[in-house]
Tab-separated table of C-alpha atoms in Angstrom:
chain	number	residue	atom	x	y	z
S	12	UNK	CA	96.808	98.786	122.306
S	13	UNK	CA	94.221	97.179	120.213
S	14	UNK	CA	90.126	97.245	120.454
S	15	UNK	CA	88.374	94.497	120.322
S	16	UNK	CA	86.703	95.465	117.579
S	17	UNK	CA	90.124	96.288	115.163
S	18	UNK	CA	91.469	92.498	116.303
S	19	UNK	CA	87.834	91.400	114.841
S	20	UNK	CA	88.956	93.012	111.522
S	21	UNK	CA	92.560	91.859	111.831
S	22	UNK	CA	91.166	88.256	112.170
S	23	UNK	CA	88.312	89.082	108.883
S	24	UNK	CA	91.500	90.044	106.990
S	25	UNK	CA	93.462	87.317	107.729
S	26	UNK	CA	90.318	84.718	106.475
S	27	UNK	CA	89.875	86.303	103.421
S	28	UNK	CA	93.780	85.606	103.165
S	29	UNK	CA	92.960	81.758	103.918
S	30	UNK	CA	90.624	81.746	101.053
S	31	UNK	CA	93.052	82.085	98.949
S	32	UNK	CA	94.804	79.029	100.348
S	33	UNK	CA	91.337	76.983	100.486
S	34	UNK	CA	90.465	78.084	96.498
S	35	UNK	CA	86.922	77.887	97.993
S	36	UNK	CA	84.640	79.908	96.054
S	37	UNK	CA	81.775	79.299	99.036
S	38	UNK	CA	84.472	81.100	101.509
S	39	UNK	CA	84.531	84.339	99.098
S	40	UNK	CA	80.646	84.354	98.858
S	41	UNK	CA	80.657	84.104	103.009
S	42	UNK	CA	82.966	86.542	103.489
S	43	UNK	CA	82.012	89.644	101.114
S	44	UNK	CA	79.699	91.853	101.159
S	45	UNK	CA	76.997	91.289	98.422
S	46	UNK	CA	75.589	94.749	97.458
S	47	UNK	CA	75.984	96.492	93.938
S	48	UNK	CA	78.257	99.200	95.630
S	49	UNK	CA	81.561	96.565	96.149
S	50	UNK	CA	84.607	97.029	94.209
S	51	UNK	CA	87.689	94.681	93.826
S	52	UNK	CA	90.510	95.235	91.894
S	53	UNK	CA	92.730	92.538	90.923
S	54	UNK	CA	96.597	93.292	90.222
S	55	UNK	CA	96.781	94.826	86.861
S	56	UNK	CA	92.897	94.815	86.812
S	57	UNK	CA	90.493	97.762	86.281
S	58	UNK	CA	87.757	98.152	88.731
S	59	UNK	CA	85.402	95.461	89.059
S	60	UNK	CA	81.766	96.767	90.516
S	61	UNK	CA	79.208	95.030	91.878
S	62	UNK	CA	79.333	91.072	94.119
S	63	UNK	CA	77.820	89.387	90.628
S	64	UNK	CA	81.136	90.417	88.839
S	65	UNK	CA	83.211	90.060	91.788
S	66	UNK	CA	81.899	87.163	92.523
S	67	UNK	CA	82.753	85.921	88.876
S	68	UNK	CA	86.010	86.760	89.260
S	69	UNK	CA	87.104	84.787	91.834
S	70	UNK	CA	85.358	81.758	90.507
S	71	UNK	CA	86.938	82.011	87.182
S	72	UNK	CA	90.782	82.420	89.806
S	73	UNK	CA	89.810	79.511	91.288
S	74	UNK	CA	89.108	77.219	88.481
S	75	UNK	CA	92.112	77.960	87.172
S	76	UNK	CA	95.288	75.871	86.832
S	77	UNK	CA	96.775	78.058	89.532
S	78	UNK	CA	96.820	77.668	93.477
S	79	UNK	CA	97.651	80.788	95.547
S	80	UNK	CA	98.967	80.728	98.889
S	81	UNK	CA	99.376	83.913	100.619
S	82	UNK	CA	100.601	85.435	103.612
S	83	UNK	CA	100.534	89.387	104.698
S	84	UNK	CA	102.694	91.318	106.753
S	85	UNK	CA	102.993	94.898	107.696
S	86	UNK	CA	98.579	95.155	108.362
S	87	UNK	CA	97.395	98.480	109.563
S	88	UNK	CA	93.685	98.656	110.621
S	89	UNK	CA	91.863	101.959	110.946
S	90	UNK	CA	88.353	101.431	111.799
S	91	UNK	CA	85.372	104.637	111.712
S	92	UNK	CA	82.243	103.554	113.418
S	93	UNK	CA	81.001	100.273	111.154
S	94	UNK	CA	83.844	100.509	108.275
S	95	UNK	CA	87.660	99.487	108.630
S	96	UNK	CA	90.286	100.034	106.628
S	97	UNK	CA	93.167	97.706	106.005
S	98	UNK	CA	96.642	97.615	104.239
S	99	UNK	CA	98.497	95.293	104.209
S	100	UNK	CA	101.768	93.496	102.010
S	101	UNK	CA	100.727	90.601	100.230
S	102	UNK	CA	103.524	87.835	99.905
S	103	UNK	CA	102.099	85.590	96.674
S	104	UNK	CA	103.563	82.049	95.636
S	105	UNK	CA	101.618	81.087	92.629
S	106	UNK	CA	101.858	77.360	91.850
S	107	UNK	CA	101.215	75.885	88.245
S	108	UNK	CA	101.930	72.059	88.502
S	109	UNK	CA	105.659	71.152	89.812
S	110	UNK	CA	106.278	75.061	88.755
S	111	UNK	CA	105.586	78.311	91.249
S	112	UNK	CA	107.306	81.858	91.508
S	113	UNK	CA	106.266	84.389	94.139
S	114	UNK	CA	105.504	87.986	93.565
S	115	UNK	CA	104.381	90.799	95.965
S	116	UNK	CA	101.565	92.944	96.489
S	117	UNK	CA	100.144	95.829	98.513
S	118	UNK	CA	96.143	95.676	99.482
S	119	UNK	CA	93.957	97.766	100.333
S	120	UNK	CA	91.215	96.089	102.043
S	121	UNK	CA	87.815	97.915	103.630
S	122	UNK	CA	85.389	96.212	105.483
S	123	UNK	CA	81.704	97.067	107.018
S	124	UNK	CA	80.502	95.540	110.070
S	125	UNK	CA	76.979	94.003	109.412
S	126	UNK	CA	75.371	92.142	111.986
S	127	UNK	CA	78.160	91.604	114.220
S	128	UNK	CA	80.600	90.302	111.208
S	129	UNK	CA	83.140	92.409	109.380
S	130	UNK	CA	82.268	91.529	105.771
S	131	UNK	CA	84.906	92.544	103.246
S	132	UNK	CA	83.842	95.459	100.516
S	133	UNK	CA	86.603	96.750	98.613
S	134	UNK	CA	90.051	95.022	97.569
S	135	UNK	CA	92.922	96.882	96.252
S	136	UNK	CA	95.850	95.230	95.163
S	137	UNK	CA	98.442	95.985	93.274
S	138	UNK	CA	102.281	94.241	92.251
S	139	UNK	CA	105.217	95.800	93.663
S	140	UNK	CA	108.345	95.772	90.896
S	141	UNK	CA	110.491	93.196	91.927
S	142	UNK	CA	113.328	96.840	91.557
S	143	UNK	CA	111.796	99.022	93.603
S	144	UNK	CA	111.785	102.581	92.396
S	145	UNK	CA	114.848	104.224	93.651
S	146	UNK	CA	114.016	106.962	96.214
S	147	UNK	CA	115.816	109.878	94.439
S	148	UNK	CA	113.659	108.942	91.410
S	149	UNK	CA	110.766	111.297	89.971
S	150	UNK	CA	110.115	108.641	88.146
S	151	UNK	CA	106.828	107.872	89.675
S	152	UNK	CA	102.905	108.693	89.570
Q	26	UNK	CA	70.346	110.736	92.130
Q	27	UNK	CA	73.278	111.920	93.650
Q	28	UNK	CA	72.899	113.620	97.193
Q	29	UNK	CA	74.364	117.003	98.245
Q	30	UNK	CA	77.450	115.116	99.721
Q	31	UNK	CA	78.036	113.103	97.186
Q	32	UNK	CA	78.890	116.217	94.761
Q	33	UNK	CA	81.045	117.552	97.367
Q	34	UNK	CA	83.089	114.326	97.448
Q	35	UNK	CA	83.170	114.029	93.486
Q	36	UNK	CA	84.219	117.708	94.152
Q	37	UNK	CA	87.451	117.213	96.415
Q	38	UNK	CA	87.970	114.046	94.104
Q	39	UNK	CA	88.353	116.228	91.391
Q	40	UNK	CA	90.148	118.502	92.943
Q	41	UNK	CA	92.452	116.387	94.116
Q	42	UNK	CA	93.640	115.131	90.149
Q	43	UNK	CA	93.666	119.121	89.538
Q	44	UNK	CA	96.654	119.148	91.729
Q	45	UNK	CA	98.532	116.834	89.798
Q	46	UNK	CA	98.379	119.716	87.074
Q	47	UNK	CA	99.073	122.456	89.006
Q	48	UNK	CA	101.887	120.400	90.848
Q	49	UNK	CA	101.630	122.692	93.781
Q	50	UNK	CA	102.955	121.024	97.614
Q	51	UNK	CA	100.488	123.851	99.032
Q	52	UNK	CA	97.480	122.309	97.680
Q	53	UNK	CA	98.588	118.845	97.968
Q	54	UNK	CA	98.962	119.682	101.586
Q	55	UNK	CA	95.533	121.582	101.912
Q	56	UNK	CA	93.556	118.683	100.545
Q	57	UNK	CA	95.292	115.898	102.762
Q	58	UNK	CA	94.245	114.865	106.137
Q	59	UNK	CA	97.392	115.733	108.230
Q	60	UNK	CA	97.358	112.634	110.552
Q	61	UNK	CA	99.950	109.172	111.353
Q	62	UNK	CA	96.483	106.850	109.863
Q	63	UNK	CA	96.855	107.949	106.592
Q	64	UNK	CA	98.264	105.645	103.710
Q	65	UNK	CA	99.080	106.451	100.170
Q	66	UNK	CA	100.687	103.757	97.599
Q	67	UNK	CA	101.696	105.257	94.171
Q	68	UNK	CA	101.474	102.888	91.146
Q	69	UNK	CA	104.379	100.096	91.805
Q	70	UNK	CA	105.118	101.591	95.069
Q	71	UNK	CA	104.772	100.237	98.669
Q	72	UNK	CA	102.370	101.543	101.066
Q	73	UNK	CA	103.470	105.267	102.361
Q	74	UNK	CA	102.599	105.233	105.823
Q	75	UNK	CA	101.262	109.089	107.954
Q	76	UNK	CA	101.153	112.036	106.138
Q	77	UNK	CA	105.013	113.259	106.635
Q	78	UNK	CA	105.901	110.565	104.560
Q	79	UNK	CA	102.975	110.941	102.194
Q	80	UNK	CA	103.840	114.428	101.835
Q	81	UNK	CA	107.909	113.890	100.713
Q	82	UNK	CA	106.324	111.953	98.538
Q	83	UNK	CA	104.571	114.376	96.570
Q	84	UNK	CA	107.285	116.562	97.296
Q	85	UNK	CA	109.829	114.476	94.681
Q	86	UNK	CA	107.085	113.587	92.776
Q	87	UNK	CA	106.171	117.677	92.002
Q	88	UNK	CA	110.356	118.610	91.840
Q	89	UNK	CA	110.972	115.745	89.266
Q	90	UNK	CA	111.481	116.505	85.992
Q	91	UNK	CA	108.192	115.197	84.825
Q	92	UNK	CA	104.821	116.847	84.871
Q	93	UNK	CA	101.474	115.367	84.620
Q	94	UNK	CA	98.139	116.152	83.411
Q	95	UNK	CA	95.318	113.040	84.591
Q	96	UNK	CA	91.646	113.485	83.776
Q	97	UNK	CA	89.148	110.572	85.339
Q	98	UNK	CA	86.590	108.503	84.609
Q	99	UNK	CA	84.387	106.109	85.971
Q	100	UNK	CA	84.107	107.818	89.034
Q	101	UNK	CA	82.078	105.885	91.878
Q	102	UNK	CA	81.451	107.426	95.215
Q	103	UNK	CA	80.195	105.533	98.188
Q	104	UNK	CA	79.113	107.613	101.367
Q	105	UNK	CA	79.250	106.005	105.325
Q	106	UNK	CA	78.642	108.989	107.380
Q	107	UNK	CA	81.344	110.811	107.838
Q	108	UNK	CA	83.549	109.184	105.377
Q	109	UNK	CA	83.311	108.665	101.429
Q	110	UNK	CA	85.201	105.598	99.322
Q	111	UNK	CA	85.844	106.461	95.792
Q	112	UNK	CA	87.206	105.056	92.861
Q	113	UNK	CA	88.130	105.889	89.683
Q	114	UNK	CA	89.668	105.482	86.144
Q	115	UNK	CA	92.829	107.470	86.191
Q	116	UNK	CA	93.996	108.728	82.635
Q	117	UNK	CA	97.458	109.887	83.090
Q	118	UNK	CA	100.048	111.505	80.852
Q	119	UNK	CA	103.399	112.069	81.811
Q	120	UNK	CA	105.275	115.124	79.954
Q	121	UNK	CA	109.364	115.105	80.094
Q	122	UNK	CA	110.661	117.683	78.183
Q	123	UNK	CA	109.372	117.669	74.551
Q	124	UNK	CA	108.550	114.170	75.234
Q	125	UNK	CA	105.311	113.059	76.372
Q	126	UNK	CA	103.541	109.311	77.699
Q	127	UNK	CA	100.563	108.291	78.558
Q	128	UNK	CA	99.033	105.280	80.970
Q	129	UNK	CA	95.745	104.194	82.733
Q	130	UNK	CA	95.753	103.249	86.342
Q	131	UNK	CA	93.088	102.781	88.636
Q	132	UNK	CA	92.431	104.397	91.680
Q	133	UNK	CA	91.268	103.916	95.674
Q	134	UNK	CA	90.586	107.178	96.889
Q	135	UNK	CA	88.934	107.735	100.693
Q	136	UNK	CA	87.680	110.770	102.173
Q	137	UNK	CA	86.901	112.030	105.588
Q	138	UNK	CA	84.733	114.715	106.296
Q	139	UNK	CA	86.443	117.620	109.173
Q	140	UNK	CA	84.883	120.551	109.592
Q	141	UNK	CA	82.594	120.715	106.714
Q	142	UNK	CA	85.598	119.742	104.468
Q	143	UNK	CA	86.129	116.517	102.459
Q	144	UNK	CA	89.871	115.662	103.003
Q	145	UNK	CA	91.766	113.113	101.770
Q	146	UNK	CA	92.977	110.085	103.900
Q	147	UNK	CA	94.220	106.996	101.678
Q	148	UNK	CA	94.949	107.091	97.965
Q	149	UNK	CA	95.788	103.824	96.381
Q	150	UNK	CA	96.682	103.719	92.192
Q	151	UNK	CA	97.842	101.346	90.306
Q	152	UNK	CA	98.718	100.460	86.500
Q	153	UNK	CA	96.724	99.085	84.189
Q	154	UNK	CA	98.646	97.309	81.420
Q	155	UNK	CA	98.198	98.338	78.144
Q	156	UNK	CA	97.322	94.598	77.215
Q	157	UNK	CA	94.417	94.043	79.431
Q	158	UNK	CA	94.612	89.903	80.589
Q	159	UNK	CA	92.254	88.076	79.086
Q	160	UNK	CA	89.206	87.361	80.387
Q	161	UNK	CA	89.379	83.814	79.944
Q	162	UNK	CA	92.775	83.522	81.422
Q	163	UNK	CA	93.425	82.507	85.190
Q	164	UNK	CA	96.507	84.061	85.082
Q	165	UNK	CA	95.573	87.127	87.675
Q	166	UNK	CA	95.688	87.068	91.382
């Protein structure tokens, strides 16, 4: 059975999700946390610290050629007091004029509660191979 | 100026990488919060879901073939109360045999303080590419 309070961060996850539909950068400023401590890590990224480079980054994603749509499944929500944690699998199409392909992803996604709003404060996310890694492997981290 | 928790979560951070030298289950099991919430994703992997998965895990990951040394940088550590969000700059090499490789991933590591004891409850890592995109590009996520 759900809380209240983990729907409210179900419902701040999925947004920040839509804002990847809407390309709006003034939805990503609304909807993160703007304090030095923030981190955000883009697929294949290293960390990026701080809302002013954060910020940057999703500016310079959405004035790009490409438009995102994405939807999640498989979103777990653990919330401690004020701060929630979130994973979730990210389906991606990526469209580039008549052109798209789709790829996948797996986010972490934390969130504080500040004045009654779950503001997002950390995003992890990372490309799952197309093959995953076979289960008998040692081939991993 | 970093408080007295702070260097306690650097601490199990750090000790936490140490285990990927001494590949030992037993520690890997000592530093890990032993509960159904907690979520680890290895680089390319999907999300491992409660610690008896998380645990077979490291299991084939420490009875591979492979052995790994990783030394960090770029730690960050953000406190709320009673739980700590860290990330890092993970500098891994992988030795096979005679053979060796080496690659950089980044890292999502959160901590939860139990009885006195920082233990870990979500690590997310993922590869960073060896050509890092271009800043200029709007080819990322």
């Amino acid at each position: 059975m759900k809380t209240t309070l983990e729907i409210e961060v179900e419902a701040a996850n999925l947004e920040f999700y839509k804002t990847f539909d809407s390309g709006s950068l003034e939805d990503m400023e609304r909807i993160w946390l703007h304090e030095d401590w923030v981190r955000c890590v883009h697929p294949g990224w290293d960390v990026l610290r701080g809302w002013r480079d954060i910020r940057e980054s999703w500016g310079r994603i959405f004035g790009g050629d490409q438009k995102m749509k994405v939807s999640t499944d498989d979103v777990s929500v653990c919330r401690m007091g004020e701060l929630a944690l979130v994973t979730c699998l990210e389906n991606i199409i990526v469209f580039e004029g008549a052109d798209f392909d789709s790829m996948q992803a797996v986010a972490t996604n934390v969130f504080v509660l500040r004045e009654g709003k779950w503001l997002m404060a950390h995003h992890h996310a990372s490309a799952i191979p197309l093959i995953i890694p076979d289960s008998s492997s040692d081939n991993i981290q």
